[in-house]
PDB file of C-alpha atoms and ligand atoms in Angstrom:
ATOM      1  CA  MET A   1      -8.501  -5.596 -15.615  1.00 93.00           C
ATOM      2  CA  LYS A   2      -5.348  -7.306 -16.925  1.00 94.00           C
ATOM      3  CA  GLN A   3      -3.066  -6.385 -14.007  1.00 98.00           C
ATOM      4  CA  PHE A   4      -3.150  -4.348 -10.797  1.00 98.00           C
ATOM      5  CA  LEU A   5       0.026  -2.381 -10.261  1.00 98.00           C
ATOM      6  CA  SER A   6      -1.446   1.063  -9.550  1.00 98.00           C
ATOM      7  CA  ILE A   7      -4.616   3.120  -9.840  1.00 98.00           C
ATOM      8  CA  ASN A   8      -3.717   3.544 -13.521  1.00 98.00           C
ATOM      9  CA  ASP A   9      -4.887  -0.027 -14.127  1.00 98.00           C
ATOM     10  CA  VAL A  10      -8.359   0.820 -12.816  1.00 98.00           C
ATOM     11  CA  PRO A  11     -10.690   2.617 -15.245  1.00 97.00           C
ATOM     12  CA  ASP A  12     -13.203   3.482 -12.478  1.00 98.00           C
ATOM     13  CA  PRO A  13     -11.585   3.732  -9.015  1.00 98.00           C
ATOM     14  CA  SER A  14     -14.795   4.791  -7.282  1.00 98.00           C
ATOM     15  CA  GLY A  15     -16.617   1.891  -8.994  1.00 98.00           C
ATOM     16  CA  LEU A  16     -13.988  -0.463  -7.559  1.00 98.00           C
ATOM     17  CA  VAL A  17     -14.594   1.007  -4.080  1.00 98.00           C
ATOM     18  CA  GLN A  18     -18.334   0.327  -4.484  1.00 98.00           C
ATOM     19  CA  GLU A  19     -17.579  -3.211  -5.676  1.00 98.00           C
ATOM     20  CA  ALA A  20     -15.427  -3.808  -2.583  1.00 98.00           C
ATOM     21  CA  LEU A  21     -18.243  -2.512  -0.357  1.00 98.00           C
ATOM     22  CA  ALA A  22     -20.699  -4.879  -2.054  1.00 98.00           C
ATOM     23  CA  LEU A  23     -18.313  -7.801  -1.486  1.00 98.00           C
ATOM     24  CA  LYS A  24     -17.997  -6.824   2.160  1.00 98.00           C
ATOM     25  CA  ALA A  25     -21.800  -7.029   2.463  1.00 98.00           C
ATOM     26  CA  ASP A  26     -21.877 -10.430   0.730  1.00 98.00           C
ATOM     27  CA  PRO A  27     -18.365 -11.955   0.761  1.00 98.00           C
ATOM     28  CA  PHE A  28     -19.320 -15.334  -0.762  1.00 98.00           C
ATOM     29  CA  ALA A  29     -21.483 -14.011  -3.604  1.00 98.00           C
ATOM     30  CA  PHE A  30     -18.781 -14.998  -6.127  1.00 98.00           C
ATOM     31  CA  SER A  31     -17.391 -18.051  -4.342  1.00 98.00           C
ATOM     32  CA  HIS A  32     -17.404 -20.087  -7.592  1.00 97.00           C
ATOM     33  CA  LEU A  33     -15.533 -17.490  -9.671  1.00 98.00           C
ATOM     34  CA  GLY A  34     -12.145 -18.757  -8.547  1.00 98.00           C
ATOM     35  CA  LYS A  35     -12.882 -22.480  -8.634  1.00 97.00           C
ATOM     36  CA  HIS A  36      -9.872 -24.426  -9.977  1.00 98.00           C
ATOM     37  CA  LYS A  37      -7.854 -21.193 -10.065  1.00 98.00           C
ATOM     38  CA  THR A  38      -4.712 -20.642  -8.017  1.00 98.00           C
ATOM     39  CA  LEU A  39      -3.284 -17.408  -6.644  1.00 98.00           C
ATOM     40  CA  GLY A  40       0.468 -17.380  -6.034  1.00 98.00           C
ATOM     41  CA  LEU A  41       1.666 -14.898  -3.426  1.00 98.00           C
ATOM     42  CA  VAL A  42       5.381 -14.180  -3.671  1.00 97.00           C
ATOM     43  CA  PHE A  43       6.970 -12.196  -0.838  1.00 97.00           C
ATOM     44  CA  LEU A  44      10.426 -10.694  -1.064  1.00 95.00           C
ATOM     45  CA  ASN A  45       9.754  -8.916   2.262  1.00 93.00           C
ATOM     46  CA  PRO A  46       7.819  -9.517   5.489  1.00 94.00           C
ATOM     47  CA  SER A  47       4.059  -8.994   5.668  1.00 96.00           C
ATOM     48  CA  LEU A  48       1.184  -9.675   8.032  1.00 97.00           C
ATOM     49  CA  ARG A  49      -1.867  -7.851   6.626  1.00 98.00           C
ATOM     50  CA  THR A  50      -1.178  -8.134   2.908  1.00 98.00           C
ATOM     51  CA  ARG A  51      -0.430 -11.839   3.160  1.00 98.00           C
ATOM     52  CA  MET A  52      -3.433 -12.814   5.282  1.00 98.00           C
ATOM     53  CA  SER A  53      -6.027 -10.452   3.780  1.00 98.00           C
ATOM     54  CA  THR A  54      -5.151 -11.402   0.207  1.00 98.00           C
ATOM     55  CA  GLN A  55      -5.296 -15.101   1.121  1.00 98.00           C
ATOM     56  CA  ARG A  56      -8.674 -14.562   2.740  1.00 98.00           C
ATOM     57  CA  ALA A  57      -9.891 -12.599  -0.294  1.00 98.00           C
ATOM     58  CA  ALA A  58      -8.854 -15.401  -2.657  1.00 98.00           C
ATOM     59  CA  GLN A  59     -10.516 -18.010  -0.437  1.00 98.00           C
ATOM     60  CA  ASN A  60     -13.761 -16.000  -0.430  1.00 98.00           C
ATOM     61  CA  LEU A  61     -13.695 -16.254  -4.243  1.00 98.00           C
ATOM     62  CA  GLY A  62     -13.056 -20.004  -4.109  1.00 98.00           C
ATOM     63  CA  MET A  63      -9.396 -19.805  -5.188  1.00 98.00           C
ATOM     64  CA  ASP A  64      -6.548 -21.952  -3.968  1.00 98.00           C
ATOM     65  CA  VAL A  65      -3.545 -20.024  -2.675  1.00 98.00           C
ATOM     66  CA  MET A  66       0.176 -20.802  -2.678  1.00 98.00           C
ATOM     67  CA  VAL A  67       2.541 -18.585  -0.693  1.00 97.00           C
ATOM     68  CA  LEU A  68       6.262 -18.393  -1.428  1.00 96.00           C
ATOM     69  CA  ASN A  69       8.509 -16.455   0.938  1.00 95.00           C
ATOM     70  CA  MET A  70      11.062 -15.886  -1.774  1.00 89.00           C
ATOM     71  CA  ASP A  71      13.446 -14.075   0.580  1.00 82.00           C
ATOM     72  CA  LYS A  72      13.646 -17.099   2.898  1.00 87.00           C
ATOM     73  CA  ASP A  73      12.530 -20.178   0.948  1.00 88.00           C
ATOM     74  CA  GLY A  74      13.332 -19.370  -2.674  1.00 86.00           C
ATOM     75  CA  TRP A  75      16.586 -19.025  -4.583  1.00 92.00           C
ATOM     76  CA  GLN A  76      18.238 -15.638  -4.633  1.00 93.00           C
ATOM     77  CA  LEU A  77      16.975 -13.879  -7.756  1.00 94.00           C
ATOM     78  CA  GLU A  78      18.941 -12.100 -10.472  1.00 95.00           C
ATOM     79  CA  PHE A  79      17.205  -9.201 -12.246  1.00 94.00           C
ATOM     80  CA  GLU A  80      19.928  -7.999 -14.669  1.00 93.00           C
ATOM     81  CA  ASP A  81      19.557  -9.073 -18.271  1.00 93.00           C
ATOM     82  CA  GLY A  82      22.772 -10.592 -19.566  1.00 95.00           C
ATOM     83  CA  ALA A  83      24.182 -11.076 -16.051  1.00 96.00           C
ATOM     84  CA  ILE A  84      27.065 -13.498 -15.592  1.00 98.00           C
ATOM     85  CA  MET A  85      25.609 -15.312 -12.599  1.00 97.00           C
ATOM     86  CA  ASN A  86      28.796 -16.326 -10.836  1.00 96.00           C
ATOM     87  CA  GLY A  87      27.957 -14.368  -7.661  1.00 95.00           C
ATOM     88  CA  SER A  88      25.322 -14.849  -4.984  1.00 94.00           C
ATOM     89  CA  SER A  89      22.179 -14.905  -7.179  1.00 94.00           C
ATOM     90  CA  GLN A  90      21.081 -18.396  -8.184  1.00 94.00           C
ATOM     91  CA  GLU A  91      17.982 -18.024 -10.345  1.00 96.00           C
ATOM     92  CA  HIS A  92      17.110 -15.454 -12.997  1.00 96.00           C
ATOM     93  CA  ILE A  93      13.749 -13.732 -12.859  1.00 96.00           C
ATOM     94  CA  LYS A  94      13.182 -14.904 -16.467  1.00 97.00           C
ATOM     95  CA  GLU A  95      12.875 -18.516 -15.366  1.00 97.00           C
ATOM     96  CA  ALA A  96      11.379 -17.811 -11.922  1.00 96.00           C
ATOM     97  CA  ALA A  97       8.440 -15.701 -13.196  1.00 97.00           C
ATOM     98  CA  ALA A  98       7.789 -18.037 -16.126  1.00 98.00           C
ATOM     99  CA  VAL A  99       7.856 -21.097 -13.847  1.00 98.00           C
ATOM    100  CA  ILE A 100       5.536 -19.579 -11.204  1.00 98.00           C
ATOM    101  CA  SER A 101       3.155 -18.789 -14.098  1.00 98.00           C
ATOM    102  CA  GLN A 102       2.918 -22.540 -14.806  1.00 98.00           C
ATOM    103  CA  TYR A 103       1.407 -23.152 -11.362  1.00 98.00           C
ATOM    104  CA  CYS A 104      -0.674 -20.015 -10.811  1.00 98.00           C
ATOM    105  CA  ASP A 105      -3.455 -18.152 -12.629  1.00 98.00           C
ATOM    106  CA  VAL A 106      -2.654 -14.841 -10.918  1.00 98.00           C
ATOM    107  CA  ILE A 107       0.634 -13.855  -9.248  1.00 98.00           C
ATOM    108  CA  GLY A 108       0.880 -11.358  -6.385  1.00 98.00           C
ATOM    109  CA  ILE A 109       4.302  -9.834  -5.708  1.00 98.00           C
ATOM    110  CA  ARG A 110       5.524  -7.909  -2.627  1.00 98.00           C
ATOM    111  CA  THR A 111       8.777  -5.990  -3.055  1.00 95.00           C
ATOM    112  CA  PHE A 112      10.401  -3.074  -1.230  1.00 94.00           C
ATOM    113  CA  PRO A 113      12.703  -0.324  -2.514  1.00 97.00           C
ATOM    114  CA  SER A 114      16.458  -0.298  -1.995  1.00 96.00           C
ATOM    115  CA  LEU A 115      16.194   3.337  -0.767  1.00 98.00           C
ATOM    116  CA  GLN A 116      19.737   3.641  -2.222  1.00 97.00           C
ATOM    117  CA  ASN A 117      19.083   4.114  -5.927  1.00 96.00           C
ATOM    118  CA  ARG A 118      16.044   6.314  -6.600  1.00 97.00           C
ATOM    119  CA  GLU A 119      16.043   5.803 -10.347  1.00 96.00           C
ATOM    120  CA  GLU A 120      16.076   2.027 -10.035  1.00 94.00           C
ATOM    121  CA  ASP A 121      13.365   2.061  -7.359  1.00 97.00           C
ATOM    122  CA  TYR A 122      11.097   4.465  -9.258  1.00 98.00           C
ATOM    123  CA  ILE A 123      11.263   2.488 -12.515  1.00 97.00           C
ATOM    124  CA  GLU A 124       9.975  -0.477 -10.446  1.00 97.00           C
ATOM    125  CA  LYS A 125      12.712  -2.728 -11.709  1.00 94.00           C
ATOM    126  CA  ILE A 126      11.725  -5.781  -9.647  1.00 94.00           C
ATOM    127  CA  LEU A 127       7.956  -5.589 -10.161  1.00 97.00           C
ATOM    128  CA  GLY A 128       8.517  -4.730 -13.826  1.00 97.00           C
ATOM    129  CA  SER A 129      10.671  -7.823 -14.288  1.00 96.00           C
ATOM    130  CA  PHE A 130       7.942 -10.048 -12.832  1.00 96.00           C
ATOM    131  CA  VAL A 131       5.391  -8.435 -15.158  1.00 97.00           C
ATOM    132  CA  LYS A 132       7.720  -8.824 -18.137  1.00 97.00           C
ATOM    133  CA  TYR A 133       8.423 -12.507 -17.645  1.00 98.00           C
ATOM    134  CA  ALA A 134       5.159 -13.750 -16.062  1.00 98.00           C
ATOM    135  CA  THR A 135       2.584 -15.124 -18.470  1.00 98.00           C
ATOM    136  CA  VAL A 136      -0.399 -14.553 -16.142  1.00 98.00           C
ATOM    137  CA  PRO A 137      -1.815 -11.344 -14.558  1.00 98.00           C
ATOM    138  CA  VAL A 138       0.330  -9.732 -11.872  1.00 98.00           C
ATOM    139  CA  LEU A 139      -1.052  -8.073  -8.752  1.00 98.00           C
ATOM    140  CA  SER A 140       1.101  -5.704  -6.689  1.00 98.00           C
ATOM    141  CA  LEU A 141       1.160  -6.552  -2.993  1.00 98.00           C
ATOM    142  CA  GLU A 142       3.262  -3.360  -2.535  1.00 98.00           C
ATOM    143  CA  SER A 143       6.087  -2.337  -4.786  1.00 98.00           C
ATOM    144  CA  ALA A 144       9.095  -0.064  -4.408  1.00 98.00           C
ATOM    145  CA  THR A 145       6.989   3.075  -4.827  1.00 98.00           C
ATOM    146  CA  LEU A 146       3.291   2.182  -4.484  1.00 98.00           C
ATOM    147  CA  HIS A 147       0.912   0.176  -2.289  1.00 98.00           C
ATOM    148  CA  PRO A 148      -2.364   0.214  -4.252  1.00 98.00           C
ATOM    149  CA  LEU A 149      -4.196  -2.483  -2.250  1.00 98.00           C
ATOM    150  CA  GLN A 150      -3.594  -0.472   0.916  1.00 98.00           C
ATOM    151  CA  SER A 151      -4.843   2.747  -0.689  1.00 98.00           C
ATOM    152  CA  LEU A 152      -7.980   1.085  -2.030  1.00 98.00           C
ATOM    153  CA  ALA A 153      -8.728  -0.226   1.490  1.00 98.00           C
ATOM    154  CA  ASP A 154      -8.051   3.266   2.904  1.00 98.00           C
ATOM    155  CA  TRP A 155     -10.495   4.893   0.475  1.00 98.00           C
ATOM    156  CA  LEU A 156     -13.042   2.211   1.367  1.00 98.00           C
ATOM    157  CA  THR A 157     -12.591   2.983   5.069  1.00 98.00           C
ATOM    158  CA  ILE A 158     -13.006   6.732   4.517  1.00 98.00           C
ATOM    159  CA  GLU A 159     -16.122   6.078   2.416  1.00 98.00           C
ATOM    160  CA  GLU A 160     -17.642   3.998   5.236  1.00 98.00           C
ATOM    161  CA  HIS A 161     -16.831   6.440   8.049  1.00 98.00           C
ATOM    162  CA  LYS A 162     -17.202   9.886   6.475  1.00 98.00           C
ATOM    163  CA  LYS A 163     -19.734  12.178   8.143  1.00 97.00           C
ATOM    164  CA  ARG A 164     -19.910  14.753   5.362  1.00 97.00           C
ATOM    165  CA  GLU A 165     -19.953  14.512   1.587  1.00 97.00           C
ATOM    166  CA  VAL A 166     -16.428  15.900   1.062  1.00 98.00           C
ATOM    167  CA  PRO A 167     -14.367  15.204   4.188  1.00 98.00           C
ATOM    168  CA  LYS A 168     -11.012  16.831   4.902  1.00 98.00           C
ATOM    169  CA  VAL A 169      -8.271  14.196   4.844  1.00 99.00           C
ATOM    170  CA  VAL A 170      -4.800  15.085   6.151  1.00 99.00           C
ATOM    171  CA  LEU A 171      -1.816  12.916   5.288  1.00 99.00           C
ATOM    172  CA  SER A 172       0.727  13.666   8.018  1.00 98.00           C
ATOM    173  CA  TRP A 173       4.369  12.616   8.121  1.00 98.00           C
ATOM    174  CA  ALA A 174       5.314  11.259  11.562  1.00 98.00           C
ATOM    175  CA  PRO A 175       8.705  10.356  13.028  1.00 97.00           C
ATOM    176  CA  HIS A 176      10.314   6.899  12.842  1.00 97.00           C
ATOM    177  CA  PRO A 177      13.792   5.650  13.749  1.00 96.00           C
ATOM    178  CA  ARG A 178      14.347   3.813  10.446  1.00 96.00           C
ATOM    179  CA  ALA A 179      14.232   4.905   6.821  1.00 97.00           C
ATOM    180  CA  LEU A 180      10.904   3.800   5.329  1.00 98.00           C
ATOM    181  CA  PRO A 181       9.671   3.745   1.715  1.00 98.00           C
ATOM    182  CA  GLN A 182       7.444   6.400   0.139  1.00 98.00           C
ATOM    183  CA  ALA A 183       5.125   3.701  -1.266  1.00 98.00           C
ATOM    184  CA  VAL A 184       2.181   4.157   1.119  1.00 98.00           C
ATOM    185  CA  PRO A 185       2.053   7.995   0.968  1.00 98.00           C
ATOM    186  CA  ASN A 186       2.656   8.071  -2.822  1.00 98.00           C
ATOM    187  CA  SER A 187      -0.149   5.629  -3.366  1.00 98.00           C
ATOM    188  CA  PHE A 188      -2.473   7.251  -0.811  1.00 98.00           C
ATOM    189  CA  VAL A 189      -2.133  10.594  -2.588  1.00 98.00           C
ATOM    190  CA  GLN A 190      -2.564   8.990  -6.004  1.00 98.00           C
ATOM    191  CA  TRP A 191      -5.829   7.281  -4.979  1.00 98.00           C
ATOM    192  CA  LEU A 192      -7.274  10.002  -2.731  1.00 98.00           C
ATOM    193  CA  LYS A 193      -6.812  12.581  -5.496  1.00 98.00           C
ATOM    194  CA  ALA A 194      -9.432  10.581  -7.385  1.00 98.00           C
ATOM    195  CA  ALA A 195     -11.765  10.454  -4.348  1.00 98.00           C
ATOM    196  CA  PRO A 196     -14.366  13.018  -3.266  1.00 98.00           C
ATOM    197  CA  VAL A 197     -12.211  14.441  -0.442  1.00 98.00           C
ATOM    198  CA  GLU A 198     -10.270  17.600   0.389  1.00 98.00           C
ATOM    199  CA  LEU A 199      -6.721  16.263   0.635  1.00 98.00           C
ATOM    200  CA  VAL A 200      -3.915  18.107   2.443  1.00 98.00           C
ATOM    201  CA  ILE A 201      -0.353  16.880   3.001  1.00 98.00           C
ATOM    202  CA  THR A 202       1.774  17.975   5.956  1.00 98.00           C
ATOM    203  CA  HIS A 203       5.430  17.168   6.606  1.00 98.00           C
ATOM    204  CA  PRO A 204       8.656  18.861   7.666  1.00 98.00           C
ATOM    205  CA  GLU A 205      10.574  20.630   4.904  1.00 97.00           C
ATOM    206  CA  GLY A 206      12.725  18.177   2.964  1.00 97.00           C
ATOM    207  CA  TYR A 207      10.124  15.400   3.007  1.00 98.00           C
ATOM    208  CA  GLU A 208       8.374  16.465  -0.216  1.00 98.00           C
ATOM    209  CA  LEU A 209       7.050  13.460  -2.111  1.00 98.00           C
ATOM    210  CA  SER A 210       7.556  13.131  -5.852  1.00 98.00           C
ATOM    211  CA  ASN A 211       5.699  15.779  -7.858  1.00 97.00           C
ATOM    212  CA  GLU A 212       4.393  12.982 -10.015  1.00 97.00           C
ATOM    213  CA  PHE A 213       1.936  12.224  -7.202  1.00 98.00           C
ATOM    214  CA  THR A 214       1.502  15.479  -5.307  1.00 98.00           C
ATOM    215  CA  VAL A 215       0.891  17.942  -8.132  1.00 98.00           C
ATOM    216  CA  GLY A 216      -2.302  19.869  -7.323  1.00 97.00           C
ATOM    217  CA  VAL A 217      -2.383  18.800  -3.648  1.00 98.00           C
ATOM    218  CA  PRO A 218      -1.720  21.527  -1.018  1.00 98.00           C
ATOM    219  CA  VAL A 219       1.280  20.991   1.253  1.00 98.00           C
ATOM    220  CA  GLU A 220       1.199  22.709   4.677  1.00 98.00           C
ATOM    221  CA  TYR A 221       4.501  22.630   6.576  1.00 98.00           C
ATOM    222  CA  ASP A 222       2.807  23.579   9.858  1.00 98.00           C
ATOM    223  CA  GLN A 223       1.251  20.327  11.088  1.00 98.00           C
ATOM    224  CA  ASN A 224      -1.047  22.053  13.604  1.00 98.00           C
ATOM    225  CA  LYS A 225      -2.462  24.303  10.888  1.00 98.00           C
ATOM    226  CA  ALA A 226      -3.012  21.351   8.571  1.00 98.00           C
ATOM    227  CA  LEU A 227      -4.885  19.381  11.230  1.00 98.00           C
ATOM    228  CA  VAL A 228      -7.473  22.079  11.908  1.00 98.00           C
ATOM    229  CA  GLY A 229     -10.903  20.796  10.864  1.00 98.00           C
ATOM    230  CA  ALA A 230      -9.613  17.435   9.616  1.00 98.00           C
ATOM    231  CA  ASP A 231     -12.137  14.582   9.442  1.00 98.00           C
ATOM    232  CA  PHE A 232      -9.417  11.966   8.902  1.00 99.00           C
ATOM    233  CA  VAL A 233      -5.753  12.050   9.938  1.00 99.00           C
ATOM    234  CA  TYR A 234      -3.639   9.519   8.066  1.00 99.00           C
ATOM    235  CA  ALA A 235      -0.236   9.272   9.759  1.00 98.00           C
ATOM    236  CA  LYS A 236       2.752   7.710   8.038  1.00 98.00           C
ATOM    237  CA  ASN A 237       6.478   8.015   8.115  1.00 98.00           C
ATOM    238  CA  TRP A 238       8.517   8.151   4.936  1.00 98.00           C
ATOM    239  CA  SER A 239      12.138   8.841   4.130  1.00 98.00           C
ATOM    240  CA  SER A 240      13.195  11.746   1.942  1.00 98.00           C
ATOM    241  CA  TYR A 241      12.534  11.551  -1.795  1.00 98.00           C
ATOM    242  CA  ASN A 242      14.841  14.437  -2.712  1.00 98.00           C
ATOM    243  CA  ASP A 243      17.721  13.367  -0.441  1.00 98.00           C
ATOM    244  CA  TYR A 244      16.811   9.860  -1.395  1.00 98.00           C
ATOM    245  CA  GLY A 245      16.205   7.361   1.389  1.00 98.00           C
ATOM    246  CA  LYS A 246      17.604   9.636   4.107  1.00 98.00           C
ATOM    247  CA  ILE A 247      16.137  10.397   7.540  1.00 98.00           C
ATOM    248  CA  LEU A 248      16.223  14.204   7.808  1.00 97.00           C
ATOM    249  CA  SER A 249      14.268  14.521  11.044  1.00 93.00           C
ATOM    250  CA  THR A 250      13.055  12.413  13.937  1.00 92.00           C
ATOM    251  CA  ASP A 251      11.286  15.396  15.530  1.00 96.00           C
ATOM    252  CA  SER A 252       8.976  13.830  18.119  1.00 97.00           C
ATOM    253  CA  SER A 253       6.719  16.895  18.071  1.00 98.00           C
ATOM    254  CA  TRP A 254       5.260  15.442  14.831  1.00 98.00           C
ATOM    255  CA  MET A 255       3.875  12.402  16.703  1.00 98.00           C
ATOM    256  CA  ILE A 256       0.055  12.274  16.599  1.00 98.00           C
ATOM    257  CA  THR A 257      -1.202  12.920  20.129  1.00 98.00           C
ATOM    258  CA  GLU A 258      -4.573  13.649  21.735  1.00 98.00           C
ATOM    259  CA  LYS A 259      -3.622  17.343  21.737  1.00 98.00           C
ATOM    260  CA  LYS A 260      -3.085  17.247  17.963  1.00 98.00           C
ATOM    261  CA  MET A 261      -6.324  15.338  17.387  1.00 98.00           C
ATOM    262  CA  ALA A 262      -8.169  17.994  19.428  1.00 98.00           C
ATOM    263  CA  LEU A 263      -7.445  20.402  16.528  1.00 98.00           C
ATOM    264  CA  THR A 264      -9.481  18.239  14.158  1.00 98.00           C
ATOM    265  CA  ASN A 265     -13.215  17.962  13.493  1.00 98.00           C
ATOM    266  CA  GLN A 266     -13.430  15.030  15.942  1.00 98.00           C
ATOM    267  CA  GLY A 267     -11.282  13.381  13.309  1.00 98.00           C
ATOM    268  CA  ALA A 268     -10.604   9.687  12.871  1.00 98.00           C
ATOM    269  CA  PHE A 269      -7.051   8.369  13.098  1.00 99.00           C
ATOM    270  CA  MET A 270      -5.730   6.140  10.318  1.00 99.00           C
ATOM    271  CA  HIS A 271      -2.500   4.208   9.760  1.00 98.00           C
ATOM    272  CA  CYS A 272      -1.711   1.301   7.455  1.00 98.00           C
ATOM    273  CA  LEU A 273       0.085  -0.657  10.213  1.00 98.00           C
ATOM    274  CA  PRO A 274       2.446  -1.920  11.484  1.00 98.00           C
ATOM    275  CA  VAL A 275       2.834   1.185  13.636  1.00 98.00           C
ATOM    276  CA  ARG A 276       5.376   2.107  16.318  1.00 98.00           C
ATOM    277  CA  ARG A 277       3.381   3.131  19.380  1.00 98.00           C
ATOM    278  CA  ASN A 278       4.361   6.391  21.067  1.00 98.00           C
ATOM    279  CA  VAL A 279       6.687   7.205  18.166  1.00 98.00           C
ATOM    280  CA  ILE A 280       4.244   7.683  15.268  1.00 98.00           C
ATOM    281  CA  VAL A 281       1.110   7.902  17.431  1.00 98.00           C
ATOM    282  CA  ALA A 282       0.367   8.077  21.150  1.00 98.00           C
ATOM    283  CA  ASP A 283      -1.350   5.093  22.808  1.00 98.00           C
ATOM    284  CA  GLN A 284      -4.348   7.254  23.748  1.00 98.00           C
ATOM    285  CA  VAL A 285      -5.066   8.011  20.066  1.00 98.00           C
ATOM    286  CA  LEU A 286      -4.381   4.518  18.744  1.00 98.00           C
ATOM    287  CA  ASP A 287      -6.509   2.900  21.472  1.00 98.00           C
ATOM    288  CA  GLY A 288      -9.142   5.650  21.387  1.00 98.00           C
ATOM    289  CA  PRO A 289     -12.661   5.463  19.942  1.00 98.00           C
ATOM    290  CA  ASN A 290     -11.702   7.415  16.787  1.00 98.00           C
ATOM    291  CA  SER A 291      -8.960   5.030  15.708  1.00 98.00           C
ATOM    292  CA  LEU A 292      -9.787   3.201  12.454  1.00 98.00           C
ATOM    293  CA  VAL A 293      -6.640   1.112  12.089  1.00 98.00           C
ATOM    294  CA  ILE A 294      -8.347  -2.245  12.655  1.00 98.00           C
ATOM    295  CA  GLN A 295     -11.186  -1.337  10.272  1.00 98.00           C
ATOM    296  CA  GLN A 296      -8.548  -0.413   7.654  1.00 98.00           C
ATOM    297  CA  ALA A 297      -6.889  -3.800   8.119  1.00 98.00           C
ATOM    298  CA  GLU A 298     -10.271  -5.541   7.838  1.00 98.00           C
ATOM    299  CA  ASN A 299     -10.961  -3.689   4.594  1.00 98.00           C
ATOM    300  CA  ARG A 300      -7.734  -5.013   3.092  1.00 98.00           C
ATOM    301  CA  THR A 301      -9.651  -8.262   2.502  1.00 98.00           C
ATOM    302  CA  TYR A 302     -12.433  -6.617   0.481  1.00 98.00           C
ATOM    303  CA  ALA A 303     -10.034  -4.383  -1.445  1.00 98.00           C
ATOM    304  CA  ALA A 304      -8.065  -7.471  -2.497  1.00 98.00           C
ATOM    305  CA  GLN A 305     -11.260  -9.399  -3.207  1.00 98.00           C
ATOM    306  CA  ALA A 306     -12.597  -6.683  -5.546  1.00 98.00           C
ATOM    307  CA  VAL A 307      -9.281  -6.621  -7.417  1.00 98.00           C
ATOM    308  CA  LEU A 308      -9.010 -10.408  -7.674  1.00 98.00           C
ATOM    309  CA  LYS A 309     -12.610 -10.595  -8.870  1.00 98.00           C
ATOM    310  CA  ARG A 310     -11.836  -8.203 -11.711  1.00 98.00           C
ATOM    311  CA  LEU A 311      -8.650 -10.065 -12.627  1.00 98.00           C
ATOM    312  CA  LEU A 312     -10.581 -13.351 -12.742  1.00 98.00           C
ATOM    313  CA  GLU A 313     -13.388 -11.804 -14.797  1.00 96.00           C
ATOM    314  CA  LYS A 314     -11.034 -10.318 -17.390  1.00 82.00           C
TER     315      LYS A 314
HETATM  316  N1  LIG B   1      -0.078  -2.469   5.716  1.00 56.36           N
HETATM  317  C1  LIG B   1       0.579  -3.523   5.253  1.00 56.36           C
HETATM  318  O1  LIG B   1       0.796  -3.689   4.050  1.00 56.36           O
HETATM  319  O2  LIG B   1       0.933  -4.430   6.214  1.00 56.36           O
HETATM  320  P1  LIG B   1       1.912  -5.653   5.992  1.00 56.36           P
HETATM  321  O3  LIG B   1       3.261  -5.090   5.626  1.00 56.36           O
HETATM  322  O4  LIG B   1       1.922  -6.388   7.301  1.00 56.36           O
HETATM  323  O5  LIG B   1       1.379  -6.504   4.880  1.00 56.36           O
END
């Protein structure tokens, strides 16, 4: 694998899930693979899980890790080719990505969308610029439109906890007071379409995700109907794709409660975290025995480790 920006970089997604499971069973089996190699983690946005799990994954492979909080500690980056840099940006991505490549053998980048300009976000301008000007493999730590490490960990978690061969997995929109990216749901759909699951999406009208990801996946606008018989309920808020970046509803009846979970097949609750308690999901569900959110976070380490292993082996 030369880079990891989406599932499209992975020839065998289910093979990668199995590799992550094997690493979870024996985390130090390849602890010499990363000797004398350095992973650079560049964050343009906050992170808890991605930062710590990817660091842990690299350490399990024997890598050194450098973390740069570009938004706080770095120079303000310019991404426009030919820009006259007499404004607030101080360093062009051309130099920044090339320079980081001198110190690191793999670069991980975390970016977020503007949620203002859909075209710019969906061409992955920032991630694409890092890829263009870096001279080492690039790993997405979440981009404007996708979060592949999260989705790989989610698939891994479903694989570990499924009670039947083809479980029903429901991706449910849930309310949130702020406009959030579509990266997690886009990516979840993209990965779970390749998994042995029955995937259903439910959201209020107006929250349709890009067709690019959802084609072939049933959308049920009645959340209660969608939840019937579900083995896994994956809750997530996202802002509108069509009315780009807008909050169209904060309808609290979409919050995942015990009553909603009672419609499922004793279903497990999933969320990528961080989660707003009693807005997205009720305490009783999040703290209940069927909540898998901590297991998902744990699996972030082995998802990242499987990806780093393949990048090192390339
Ligand atoms: N789920 C996730 O990516 O968490 P962080 O934003 O804390 O990394």
